[in-house]
Coordinates of C-alpha atoms in Angstrom, one line a residue:
Chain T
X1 CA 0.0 0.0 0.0
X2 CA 1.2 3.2 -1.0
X3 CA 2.2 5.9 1.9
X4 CA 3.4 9.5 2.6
X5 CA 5.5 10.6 5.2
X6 CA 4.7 13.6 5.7
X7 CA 8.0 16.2 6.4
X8 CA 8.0 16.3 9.7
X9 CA 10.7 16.8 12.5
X10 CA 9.4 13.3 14.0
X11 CA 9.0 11.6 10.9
X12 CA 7.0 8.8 13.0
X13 CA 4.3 11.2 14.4
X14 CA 2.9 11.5 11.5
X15 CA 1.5 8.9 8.4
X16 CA -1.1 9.0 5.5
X17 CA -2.1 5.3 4.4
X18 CA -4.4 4.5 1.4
X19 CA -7.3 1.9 1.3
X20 CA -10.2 1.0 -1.1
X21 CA -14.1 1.6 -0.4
X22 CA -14.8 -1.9 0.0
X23 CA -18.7 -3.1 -1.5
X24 CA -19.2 -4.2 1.7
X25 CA -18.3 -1.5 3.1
X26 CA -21.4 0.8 1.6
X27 CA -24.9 0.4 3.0
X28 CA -28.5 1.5 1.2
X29 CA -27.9 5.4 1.9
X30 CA -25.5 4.0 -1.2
X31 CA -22.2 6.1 1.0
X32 CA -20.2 3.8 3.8
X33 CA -21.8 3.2 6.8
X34 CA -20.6 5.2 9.4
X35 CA -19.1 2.2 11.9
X36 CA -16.7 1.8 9.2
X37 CA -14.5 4.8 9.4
X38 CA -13.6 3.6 12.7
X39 CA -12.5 0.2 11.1
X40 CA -10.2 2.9 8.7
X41 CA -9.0 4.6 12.0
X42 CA -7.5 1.2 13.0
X43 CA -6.3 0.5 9.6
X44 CA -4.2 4.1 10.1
X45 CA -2.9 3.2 13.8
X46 CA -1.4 -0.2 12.4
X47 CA 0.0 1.6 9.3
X48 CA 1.4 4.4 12.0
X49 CA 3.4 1.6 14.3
X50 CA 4.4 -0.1 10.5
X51 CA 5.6 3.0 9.3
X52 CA 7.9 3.4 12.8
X53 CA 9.3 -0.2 12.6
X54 CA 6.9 -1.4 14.7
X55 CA 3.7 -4.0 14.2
X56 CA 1.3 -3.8 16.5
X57 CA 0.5 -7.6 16.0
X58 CA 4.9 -8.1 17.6
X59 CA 3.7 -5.6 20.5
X60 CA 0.5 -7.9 21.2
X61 CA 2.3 -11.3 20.5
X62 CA 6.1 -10.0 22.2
X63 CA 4.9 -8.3 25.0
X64 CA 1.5 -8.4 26.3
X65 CA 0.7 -5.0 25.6
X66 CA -3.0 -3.9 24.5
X67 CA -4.2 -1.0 23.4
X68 CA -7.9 -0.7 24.7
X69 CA -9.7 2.4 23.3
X70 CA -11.7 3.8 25.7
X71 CA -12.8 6.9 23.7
X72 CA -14.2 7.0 19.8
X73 CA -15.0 10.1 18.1
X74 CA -16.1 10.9 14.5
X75 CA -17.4 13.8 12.6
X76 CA -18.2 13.4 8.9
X77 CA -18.2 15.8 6.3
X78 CA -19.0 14.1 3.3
X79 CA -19.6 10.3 2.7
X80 CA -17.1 8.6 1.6
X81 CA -18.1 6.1 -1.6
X82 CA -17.6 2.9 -3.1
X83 CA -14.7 2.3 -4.7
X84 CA -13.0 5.4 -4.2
X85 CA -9.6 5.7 -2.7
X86 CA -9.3 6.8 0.9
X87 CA -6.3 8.6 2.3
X88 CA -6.4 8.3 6.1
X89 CA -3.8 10.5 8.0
X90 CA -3.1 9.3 11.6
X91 CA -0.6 11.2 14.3
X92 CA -0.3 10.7 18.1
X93 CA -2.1 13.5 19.7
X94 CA -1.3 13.0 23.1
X95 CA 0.9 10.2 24.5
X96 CA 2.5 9.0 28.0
X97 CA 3.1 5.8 29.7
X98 CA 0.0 5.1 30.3
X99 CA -2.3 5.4 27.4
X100 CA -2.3 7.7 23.6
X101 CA -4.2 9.6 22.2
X102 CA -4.5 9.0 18.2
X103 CA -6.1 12.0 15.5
X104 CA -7.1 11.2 12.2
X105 CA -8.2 13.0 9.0
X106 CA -9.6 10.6 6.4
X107 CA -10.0 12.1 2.9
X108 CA -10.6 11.3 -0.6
X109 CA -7.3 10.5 -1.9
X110 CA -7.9 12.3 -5.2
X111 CA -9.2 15.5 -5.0
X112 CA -7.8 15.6 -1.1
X113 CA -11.6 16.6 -0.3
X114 CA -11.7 15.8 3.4
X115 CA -14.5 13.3 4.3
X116 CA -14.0 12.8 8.2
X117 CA -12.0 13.1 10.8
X118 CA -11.6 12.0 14.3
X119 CA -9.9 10.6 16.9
X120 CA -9.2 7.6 19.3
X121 CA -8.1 7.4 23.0
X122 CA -6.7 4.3 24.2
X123 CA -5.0 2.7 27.4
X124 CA -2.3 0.1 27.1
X125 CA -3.4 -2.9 28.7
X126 CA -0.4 -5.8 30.0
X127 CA -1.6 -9.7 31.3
X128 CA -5.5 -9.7 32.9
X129 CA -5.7 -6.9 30.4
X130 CA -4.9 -4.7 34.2
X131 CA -3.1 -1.0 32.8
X132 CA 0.3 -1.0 31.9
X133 CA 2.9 1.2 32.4
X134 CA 4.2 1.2 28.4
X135 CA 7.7 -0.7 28.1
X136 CA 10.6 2.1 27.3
X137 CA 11.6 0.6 24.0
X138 CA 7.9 1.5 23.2
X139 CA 8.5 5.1 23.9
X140 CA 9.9 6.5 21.1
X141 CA 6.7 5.1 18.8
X142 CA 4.8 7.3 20.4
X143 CA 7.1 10.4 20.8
X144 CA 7.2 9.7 24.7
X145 CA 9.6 12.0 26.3
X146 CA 12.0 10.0 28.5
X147 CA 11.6 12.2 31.2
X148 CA 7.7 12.8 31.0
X149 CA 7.0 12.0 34.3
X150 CA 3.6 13.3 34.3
X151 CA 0.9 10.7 32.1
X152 CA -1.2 12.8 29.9
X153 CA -3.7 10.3 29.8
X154 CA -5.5 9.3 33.2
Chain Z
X1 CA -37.1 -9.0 20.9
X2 CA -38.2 -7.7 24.7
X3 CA -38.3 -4.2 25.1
X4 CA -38.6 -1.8 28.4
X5 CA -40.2 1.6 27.9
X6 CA -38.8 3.3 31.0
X7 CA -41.6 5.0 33.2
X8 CA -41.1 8.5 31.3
X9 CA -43.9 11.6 30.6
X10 CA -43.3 11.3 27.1
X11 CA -43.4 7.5 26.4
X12 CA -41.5 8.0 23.1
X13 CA -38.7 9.7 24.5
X14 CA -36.8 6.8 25.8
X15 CA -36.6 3.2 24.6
X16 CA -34.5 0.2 25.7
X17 CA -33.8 -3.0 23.1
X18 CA -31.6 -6.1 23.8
X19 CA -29.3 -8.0 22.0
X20 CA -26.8 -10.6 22.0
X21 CA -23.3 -10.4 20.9
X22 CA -22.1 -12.6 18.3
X23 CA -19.0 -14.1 17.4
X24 CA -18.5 -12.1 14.2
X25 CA -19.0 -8.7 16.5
X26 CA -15.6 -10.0 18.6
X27 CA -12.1 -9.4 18.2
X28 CA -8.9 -11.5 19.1
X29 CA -8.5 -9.5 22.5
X30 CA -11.4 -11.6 23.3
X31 CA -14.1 -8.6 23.6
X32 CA -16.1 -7.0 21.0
X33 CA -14.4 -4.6 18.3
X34 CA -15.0 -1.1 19.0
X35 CA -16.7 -0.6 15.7
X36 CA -19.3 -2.5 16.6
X37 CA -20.7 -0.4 19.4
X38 CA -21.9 2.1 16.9
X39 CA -24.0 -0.5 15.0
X40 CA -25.9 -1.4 18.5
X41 CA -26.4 2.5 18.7
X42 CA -28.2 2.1 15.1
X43 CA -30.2 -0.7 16.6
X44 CA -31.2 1.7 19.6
X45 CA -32.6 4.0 16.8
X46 CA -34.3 2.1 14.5
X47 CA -36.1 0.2 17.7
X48 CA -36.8 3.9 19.3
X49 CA -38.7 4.6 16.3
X50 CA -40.3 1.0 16.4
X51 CA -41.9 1.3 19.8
X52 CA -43.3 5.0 18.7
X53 CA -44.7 3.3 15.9
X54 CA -42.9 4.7 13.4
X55 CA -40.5 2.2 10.9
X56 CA -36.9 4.2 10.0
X57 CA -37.9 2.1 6.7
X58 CA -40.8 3.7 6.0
X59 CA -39.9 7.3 6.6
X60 CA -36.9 6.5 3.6
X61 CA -39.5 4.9 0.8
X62 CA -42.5 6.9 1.6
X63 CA -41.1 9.9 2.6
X64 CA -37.8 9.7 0.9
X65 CA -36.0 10.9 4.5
X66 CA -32.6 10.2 5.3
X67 CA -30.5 10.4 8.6
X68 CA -27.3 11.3 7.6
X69 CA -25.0 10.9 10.5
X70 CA -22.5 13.9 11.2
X71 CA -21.2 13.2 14.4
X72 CA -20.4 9.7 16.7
X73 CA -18.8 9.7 19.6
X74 CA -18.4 6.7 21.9
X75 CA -17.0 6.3 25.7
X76 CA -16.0 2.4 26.4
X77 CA -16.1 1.6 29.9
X78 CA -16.1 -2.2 30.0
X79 CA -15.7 -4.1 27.3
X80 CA -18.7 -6.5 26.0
X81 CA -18.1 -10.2 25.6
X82 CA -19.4 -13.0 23.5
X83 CA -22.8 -14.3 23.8
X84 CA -23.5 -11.6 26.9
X85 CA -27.1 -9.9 26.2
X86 CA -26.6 -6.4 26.1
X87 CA -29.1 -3.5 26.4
X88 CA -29.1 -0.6 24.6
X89 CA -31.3 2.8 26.4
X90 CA -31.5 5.3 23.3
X91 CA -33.1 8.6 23.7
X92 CA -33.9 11.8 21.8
X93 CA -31.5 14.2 23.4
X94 CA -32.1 17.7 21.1
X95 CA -34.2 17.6 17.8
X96 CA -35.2 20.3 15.5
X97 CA -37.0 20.5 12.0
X98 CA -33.4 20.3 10.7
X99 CA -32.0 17.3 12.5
X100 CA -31.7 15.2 16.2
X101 CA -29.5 14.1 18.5
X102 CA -29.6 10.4 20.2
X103 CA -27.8 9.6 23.5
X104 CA -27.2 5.9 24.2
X105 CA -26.2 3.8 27.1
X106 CA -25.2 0.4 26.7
X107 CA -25.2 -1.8 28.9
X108 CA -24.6 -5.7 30.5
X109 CA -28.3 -6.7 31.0
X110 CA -28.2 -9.3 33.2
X111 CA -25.5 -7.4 35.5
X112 CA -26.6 -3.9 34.5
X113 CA -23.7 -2.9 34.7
X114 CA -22.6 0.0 32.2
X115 CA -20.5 -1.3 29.6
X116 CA -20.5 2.3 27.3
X117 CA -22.6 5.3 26.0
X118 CA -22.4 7.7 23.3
X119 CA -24.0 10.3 20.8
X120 CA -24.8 10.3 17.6
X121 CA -26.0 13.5 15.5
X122 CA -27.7 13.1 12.5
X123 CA -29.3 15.6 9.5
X124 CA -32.8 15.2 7.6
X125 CA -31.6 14.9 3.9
X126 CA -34.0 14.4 1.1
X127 CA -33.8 14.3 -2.5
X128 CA -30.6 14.6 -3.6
X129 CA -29.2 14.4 -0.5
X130 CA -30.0 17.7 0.4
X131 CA -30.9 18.9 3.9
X132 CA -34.7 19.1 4.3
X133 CA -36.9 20.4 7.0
X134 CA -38.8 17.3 8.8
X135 CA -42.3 16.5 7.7
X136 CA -45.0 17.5 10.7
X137 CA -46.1 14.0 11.3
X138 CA -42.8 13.0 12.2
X139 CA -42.3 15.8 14.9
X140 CA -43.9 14.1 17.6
X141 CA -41.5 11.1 16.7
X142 CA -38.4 13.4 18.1
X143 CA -40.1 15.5 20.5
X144 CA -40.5 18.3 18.4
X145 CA -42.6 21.5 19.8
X146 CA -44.8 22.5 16.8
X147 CA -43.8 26.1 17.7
X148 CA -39.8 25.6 18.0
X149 CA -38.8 27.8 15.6
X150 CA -35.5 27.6 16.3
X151 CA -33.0 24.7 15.0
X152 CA -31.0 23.4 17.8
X153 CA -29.1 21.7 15.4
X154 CA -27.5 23.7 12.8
Chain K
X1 CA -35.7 -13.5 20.8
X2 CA -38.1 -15.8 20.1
X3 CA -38.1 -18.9 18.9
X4 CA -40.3 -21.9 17.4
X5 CA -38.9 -25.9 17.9
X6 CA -40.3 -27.6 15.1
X7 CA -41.8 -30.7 15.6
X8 CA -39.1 -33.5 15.7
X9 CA -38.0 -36.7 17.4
X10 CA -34.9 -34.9 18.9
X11 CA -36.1 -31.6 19.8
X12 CA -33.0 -30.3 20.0
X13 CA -32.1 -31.3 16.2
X14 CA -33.9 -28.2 14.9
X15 CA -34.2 -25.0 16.2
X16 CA -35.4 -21.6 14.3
X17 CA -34.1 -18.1 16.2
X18 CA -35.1 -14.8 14.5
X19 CA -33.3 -11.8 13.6
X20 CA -34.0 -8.2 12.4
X21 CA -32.0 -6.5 9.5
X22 CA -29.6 -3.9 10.1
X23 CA -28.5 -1.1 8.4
X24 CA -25.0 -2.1 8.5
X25 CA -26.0 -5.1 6.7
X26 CA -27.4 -3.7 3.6
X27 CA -24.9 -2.6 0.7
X28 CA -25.6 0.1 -1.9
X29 CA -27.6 -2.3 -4.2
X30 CA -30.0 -2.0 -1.3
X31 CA -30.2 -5.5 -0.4
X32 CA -28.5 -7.2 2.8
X33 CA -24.5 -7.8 1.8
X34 CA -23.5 -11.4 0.9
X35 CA -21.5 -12.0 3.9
X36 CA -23.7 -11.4 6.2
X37 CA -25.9 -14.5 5.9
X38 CA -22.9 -16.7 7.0
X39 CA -22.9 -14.1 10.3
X40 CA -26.8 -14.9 10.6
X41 CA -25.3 -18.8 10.3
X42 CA -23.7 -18.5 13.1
X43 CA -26.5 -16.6 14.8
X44 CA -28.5 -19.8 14.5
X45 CA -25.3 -22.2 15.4
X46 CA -25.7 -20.5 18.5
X47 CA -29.4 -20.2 19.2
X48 CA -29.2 -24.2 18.5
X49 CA -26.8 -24.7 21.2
X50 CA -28.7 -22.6 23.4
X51 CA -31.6 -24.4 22.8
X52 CA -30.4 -27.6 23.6
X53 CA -29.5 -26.1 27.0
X54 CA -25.4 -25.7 26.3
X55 CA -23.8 -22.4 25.7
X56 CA -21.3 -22.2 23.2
X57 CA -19.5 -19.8 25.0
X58 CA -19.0 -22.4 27.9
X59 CA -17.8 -25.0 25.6
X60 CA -15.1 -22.4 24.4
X61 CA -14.2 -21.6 27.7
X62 CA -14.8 -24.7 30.1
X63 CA -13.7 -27.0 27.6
X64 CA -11.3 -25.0 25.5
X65 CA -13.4 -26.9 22.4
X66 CA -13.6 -24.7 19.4
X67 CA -15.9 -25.4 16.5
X68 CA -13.3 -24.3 13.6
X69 CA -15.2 -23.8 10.1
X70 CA -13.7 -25.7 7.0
X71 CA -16.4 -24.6 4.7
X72 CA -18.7 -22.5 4.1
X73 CA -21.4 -22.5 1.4
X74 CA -24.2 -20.2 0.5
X75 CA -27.5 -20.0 -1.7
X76 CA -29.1 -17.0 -2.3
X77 CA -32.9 -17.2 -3.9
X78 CA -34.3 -13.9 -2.9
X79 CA -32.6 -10.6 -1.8
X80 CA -33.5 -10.0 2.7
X81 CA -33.6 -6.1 2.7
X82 CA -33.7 -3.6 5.8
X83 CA -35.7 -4.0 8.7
X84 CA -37.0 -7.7 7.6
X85 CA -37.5 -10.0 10.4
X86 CA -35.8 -13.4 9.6
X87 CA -36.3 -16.1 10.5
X88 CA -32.8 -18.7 10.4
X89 CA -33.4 -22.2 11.0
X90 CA -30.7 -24.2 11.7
X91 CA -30.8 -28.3 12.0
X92 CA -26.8 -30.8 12.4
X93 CA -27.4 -32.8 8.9
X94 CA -24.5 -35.0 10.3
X95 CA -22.2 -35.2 13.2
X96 CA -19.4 -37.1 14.8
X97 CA -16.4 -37.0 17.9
X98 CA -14.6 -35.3 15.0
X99 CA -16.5 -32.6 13.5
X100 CA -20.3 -31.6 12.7
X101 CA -22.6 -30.4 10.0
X102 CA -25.1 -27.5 9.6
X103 CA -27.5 -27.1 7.3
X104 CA -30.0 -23.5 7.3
X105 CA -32.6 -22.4 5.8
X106 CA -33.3 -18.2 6.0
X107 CA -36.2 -16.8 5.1
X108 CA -38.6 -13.7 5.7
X109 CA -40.4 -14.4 8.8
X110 CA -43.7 -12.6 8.3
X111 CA -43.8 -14.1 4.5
X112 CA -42.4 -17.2 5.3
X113 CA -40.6 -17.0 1.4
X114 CA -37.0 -18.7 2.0
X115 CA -34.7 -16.3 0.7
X116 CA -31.3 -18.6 1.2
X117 CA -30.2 -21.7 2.3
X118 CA -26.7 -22.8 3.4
X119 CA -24.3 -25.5 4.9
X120 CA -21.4 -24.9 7.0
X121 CA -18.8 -27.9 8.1
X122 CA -16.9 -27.8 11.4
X123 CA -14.3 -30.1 13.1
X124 CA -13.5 -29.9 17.0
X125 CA -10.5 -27.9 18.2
X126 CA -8.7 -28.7 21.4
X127 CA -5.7 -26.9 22.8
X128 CA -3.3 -25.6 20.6
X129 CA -6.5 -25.6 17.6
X130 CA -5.3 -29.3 17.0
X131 CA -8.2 -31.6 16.3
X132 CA -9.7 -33.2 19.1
X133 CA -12.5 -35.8 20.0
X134 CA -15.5 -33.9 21.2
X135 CA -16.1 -35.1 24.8
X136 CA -19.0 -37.1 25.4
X137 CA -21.1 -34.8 27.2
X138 CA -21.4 -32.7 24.3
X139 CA -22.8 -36.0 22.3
X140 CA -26.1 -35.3 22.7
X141 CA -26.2 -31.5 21.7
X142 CA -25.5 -33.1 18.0
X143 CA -27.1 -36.5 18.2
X144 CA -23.8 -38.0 18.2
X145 CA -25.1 -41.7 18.6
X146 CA -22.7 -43.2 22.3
X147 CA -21.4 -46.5 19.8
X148 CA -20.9 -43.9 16.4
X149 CA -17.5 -45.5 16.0
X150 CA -17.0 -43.8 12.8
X151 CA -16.3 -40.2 12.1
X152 CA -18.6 -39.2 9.2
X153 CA -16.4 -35.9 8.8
X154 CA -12.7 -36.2 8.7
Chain M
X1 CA -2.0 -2.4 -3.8
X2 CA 0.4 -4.6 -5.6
X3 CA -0.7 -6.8 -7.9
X4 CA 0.8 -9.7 -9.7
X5 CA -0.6 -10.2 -13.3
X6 CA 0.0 -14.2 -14.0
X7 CA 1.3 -15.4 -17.1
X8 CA -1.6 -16.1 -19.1
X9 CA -2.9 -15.9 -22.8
X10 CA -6.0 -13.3 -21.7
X11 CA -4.6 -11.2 -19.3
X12 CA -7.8 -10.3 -17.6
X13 CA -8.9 -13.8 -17.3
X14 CA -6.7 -13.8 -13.6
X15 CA -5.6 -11.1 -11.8
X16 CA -4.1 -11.6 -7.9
X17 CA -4.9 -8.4 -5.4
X18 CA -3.2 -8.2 -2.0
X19 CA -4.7 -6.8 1.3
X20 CA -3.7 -6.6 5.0
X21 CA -5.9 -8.3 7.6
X22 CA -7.6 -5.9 9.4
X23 CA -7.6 -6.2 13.4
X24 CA -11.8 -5.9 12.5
X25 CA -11.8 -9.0 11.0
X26 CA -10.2 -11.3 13.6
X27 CA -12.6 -12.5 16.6
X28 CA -11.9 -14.0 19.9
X29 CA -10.5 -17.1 18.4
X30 CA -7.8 -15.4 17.1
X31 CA -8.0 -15.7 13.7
X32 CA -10.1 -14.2 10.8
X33 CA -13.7 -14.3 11.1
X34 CA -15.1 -16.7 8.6
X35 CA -17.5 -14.6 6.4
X36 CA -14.5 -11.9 5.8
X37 CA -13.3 -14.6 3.4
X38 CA -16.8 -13.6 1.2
X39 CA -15.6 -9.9 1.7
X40 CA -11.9 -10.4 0.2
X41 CA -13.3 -12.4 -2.5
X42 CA -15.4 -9.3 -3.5
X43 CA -12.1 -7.8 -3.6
X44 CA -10.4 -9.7 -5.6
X45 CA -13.4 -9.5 -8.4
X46 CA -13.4 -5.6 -7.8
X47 CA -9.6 -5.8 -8.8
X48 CA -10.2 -8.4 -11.6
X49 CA -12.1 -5.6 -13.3
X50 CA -10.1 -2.4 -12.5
X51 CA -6.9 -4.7 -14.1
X52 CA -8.7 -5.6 -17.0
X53 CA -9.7 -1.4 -17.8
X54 CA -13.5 -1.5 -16.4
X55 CA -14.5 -0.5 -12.7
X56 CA -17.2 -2.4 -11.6
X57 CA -18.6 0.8 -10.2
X58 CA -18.9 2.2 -13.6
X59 CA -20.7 -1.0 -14.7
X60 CA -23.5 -0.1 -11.9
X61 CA -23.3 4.0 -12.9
X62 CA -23.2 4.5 -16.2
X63 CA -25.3 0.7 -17.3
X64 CA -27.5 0.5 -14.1
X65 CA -26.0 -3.6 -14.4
X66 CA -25.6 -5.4 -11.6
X67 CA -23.7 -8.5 -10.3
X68 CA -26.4 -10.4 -8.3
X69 CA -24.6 -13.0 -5.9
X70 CA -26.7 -16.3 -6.2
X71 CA -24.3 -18.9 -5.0
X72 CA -20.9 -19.1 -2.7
X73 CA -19.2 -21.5 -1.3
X74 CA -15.5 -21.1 0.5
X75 CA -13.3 -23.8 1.7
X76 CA -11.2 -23.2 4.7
X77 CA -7.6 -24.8 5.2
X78 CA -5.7 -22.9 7.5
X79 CA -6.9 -19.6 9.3
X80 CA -5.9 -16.1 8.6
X81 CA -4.3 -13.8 11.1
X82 CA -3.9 -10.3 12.2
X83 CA -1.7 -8.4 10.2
X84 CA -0.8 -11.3 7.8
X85 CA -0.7 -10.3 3.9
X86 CA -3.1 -12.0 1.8
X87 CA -3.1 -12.6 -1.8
X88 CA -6.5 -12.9 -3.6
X89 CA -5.9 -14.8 -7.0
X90 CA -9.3 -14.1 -9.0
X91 CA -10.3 -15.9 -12.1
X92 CA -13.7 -16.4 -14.5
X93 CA -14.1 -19.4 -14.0
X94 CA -17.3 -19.6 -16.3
X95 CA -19.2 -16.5 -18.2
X96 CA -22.3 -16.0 -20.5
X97 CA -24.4 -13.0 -21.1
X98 CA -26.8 -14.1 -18.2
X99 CA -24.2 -14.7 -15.4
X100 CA -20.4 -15.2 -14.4
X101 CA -18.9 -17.9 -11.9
X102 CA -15.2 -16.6 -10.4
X103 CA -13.4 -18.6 -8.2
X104 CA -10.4 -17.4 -5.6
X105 CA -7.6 -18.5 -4.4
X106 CA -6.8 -16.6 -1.1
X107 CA -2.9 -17.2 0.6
X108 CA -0.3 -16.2 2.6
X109 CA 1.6 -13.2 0.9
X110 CA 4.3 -13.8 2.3
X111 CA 5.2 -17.7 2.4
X112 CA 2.7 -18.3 -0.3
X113 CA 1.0 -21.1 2.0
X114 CA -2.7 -21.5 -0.2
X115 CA -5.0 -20.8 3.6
X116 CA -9.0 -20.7 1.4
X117 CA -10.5 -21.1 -1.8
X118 CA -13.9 -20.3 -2.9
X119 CA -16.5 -20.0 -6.0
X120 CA -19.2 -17.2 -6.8
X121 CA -22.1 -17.3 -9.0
X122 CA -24.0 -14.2 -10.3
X123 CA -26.5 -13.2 -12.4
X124 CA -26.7 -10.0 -14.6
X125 CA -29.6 -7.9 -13.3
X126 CA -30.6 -4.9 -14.6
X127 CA -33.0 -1.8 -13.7
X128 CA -35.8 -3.0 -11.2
X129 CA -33.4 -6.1 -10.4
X130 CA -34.5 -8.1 -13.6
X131 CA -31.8 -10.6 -15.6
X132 CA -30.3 -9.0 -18.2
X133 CA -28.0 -10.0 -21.1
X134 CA -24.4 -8.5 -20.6
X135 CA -24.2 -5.3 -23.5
X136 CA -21.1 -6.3 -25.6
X137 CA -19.1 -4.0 -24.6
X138 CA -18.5 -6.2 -21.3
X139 CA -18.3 -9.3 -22.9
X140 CA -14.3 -9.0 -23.2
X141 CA -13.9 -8.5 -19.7
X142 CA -15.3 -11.7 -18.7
X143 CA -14.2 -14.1 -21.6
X144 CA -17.1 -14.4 -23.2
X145 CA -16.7 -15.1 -26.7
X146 CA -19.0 -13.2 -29.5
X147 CA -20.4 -16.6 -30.7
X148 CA -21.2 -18.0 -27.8
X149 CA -24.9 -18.6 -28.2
X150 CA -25.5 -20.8 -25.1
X151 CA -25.6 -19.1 -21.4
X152 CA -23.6 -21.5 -19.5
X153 CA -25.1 -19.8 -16.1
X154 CA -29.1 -19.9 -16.1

């Protein structure tokens, strides 16, 4: 899948990722249903970690961690449409031990018309999915300051 | 599927439907996908409008109405597992000619305990997928003063 | 949900459970999405189950048995469409230690027209999703015969 | 989304399309959820067409035709996971003017390991959901030859 970094300072904190509008993916309003942009946002977050050298699926399977949303938001703009191509930008709003916060603009990926945007909270959960302090070879994913004593998230 | 008109002045205003999570709705953490929380909140909708005697379906073919969603927002408190039954509350929060706000809480129904709740807002769009003003017969539906001029929604 | 055990020797060889369409389930041709019947399968596998008095959730988690799909097949006659109550009956067409067979009919409750009819095959995982023997308690739920010898699936 | 064109005589007659498993289409077993098999495999027709010059979308727009699903089946061998790379390998199996069978192959990017296969059947329909012959101009795209009197799909 084709991506752009976009020039940043932190090339990590930042990454545009490019899906399909799936059939499925439309309902009878003949636009996507609206459950589904939160199934791009999660397409974005897994893209972000990729981008950064990092799966998700190695942080899961190597280390226990989690990440548990525990806030969704969305606003649409205009509906997104079968077949078209979706660009969804995804940077780290907000990030400490203990949780991140995730933004995301989705937009038509050729006229750059934005479509939606919105954005994810999410803890990171270790064994007995209990909270997790993040692991510091984690850190730098999320642009976690090594001295941030203070979490961000609560 | 059993239903629970909470005691309320306005009978329509708050509705409570139950369902039962499926396998497809889970994810490999073992609780159900994020995502799928705002289908349950369409559910809680389309069954408000049921118990006021109104079908979503008919206000689309015979009226040609649409409920364009422009905003979702969901807070996850506990996460919902396989096979639990969960109830969904959904009430009219605002509504104007021009559109309406739902609230939902979501919820364990054997444990009643509060698993998440949310918003959604939503637009009247017509032909064309225009905005409309909402026919009179379908004020009562949201709770609509025949004398509120003014949109709450905008 | 209600339900309606057919007539039958074994009542717990048949079972019909009910369902109402959802928006997310219709695509832009304005007819429920293809996939989506093999989600209303499993609806039914589990409505059978719970019929017969076991959870499915219990067998996953007291037992560690999982029922793993090895295929799938589908037959669409007539289009279900939005807000349609159907009706999913579900019946084992053959079953061993090793694995069982479903068979399903779908149609439009009110009507009664079948709009699809399906099979899915499934062998019995154990720990580490290697095959396993189902154990004997669970004979009954599928009309495994105590002195079967012979796997019919394999 | 990289595709692999194979060596063939037509080259529209198979076209292979790769996707990432989404962490939407896992469930609590810990693999992909069965019916996301029927989703990819609309994929990999969507991409059949795009690589042989037509969008199926257009097909729908601008001719008001229609691929009605009446048949699929899927085979399972060895499950999907989070993350993994799949390759969808698309082919007309069978085509008239009334209807098209494609079958998939659906593996491991990455080692190549063959995990599902599956058929579709459609039917041409047309404005109010009526059969219709395929106009010519389509006929290429699926194989089928100018001669060919007899529908091989009825």
């Amino acid at each position: 899948m084709p991506d752009e970094n976009l020039p940043n300072e932190n090339p990590v904190r930042s990454h545009v990722t490019r899906l399909r509008v799936r059939y499925a993916e439309t309902d009878q309003m003949g636009v996507v249903y609206y459950a589904n942009y939160l199934i791009w946002m999660e397409v974005g977050r897994a893209e972000y970690c990729r981008a950064a050298g990092i799966r998700y699926r190695d942080m899961e399977e190597d280390d226990g961690i989690r990440l548990a949303v525990v806030e969704a938001h969305c606003r649409y703009l205009h509906p997104a449409r079968y077949d078209e191509e979706i660009a969804v930008k995804t940077r780290v709003a907000n990030a400490s031990r203990r949780g991140v916060e995730f933004q995301y603009e989705i937009s038509d990926a050729r006229s750059g018309r934005q479509l939606a945007y919105g954005e994810t909270k999410h803890l990171f959960l270790g064994a007995g999915m209990r909270p997790v302090k993040l692991p510091e070879k984690y850190w730098a994913l999320y642009g976690i300051e090594p001295l941030a004593e203070t979490p961000r998230i609560t």
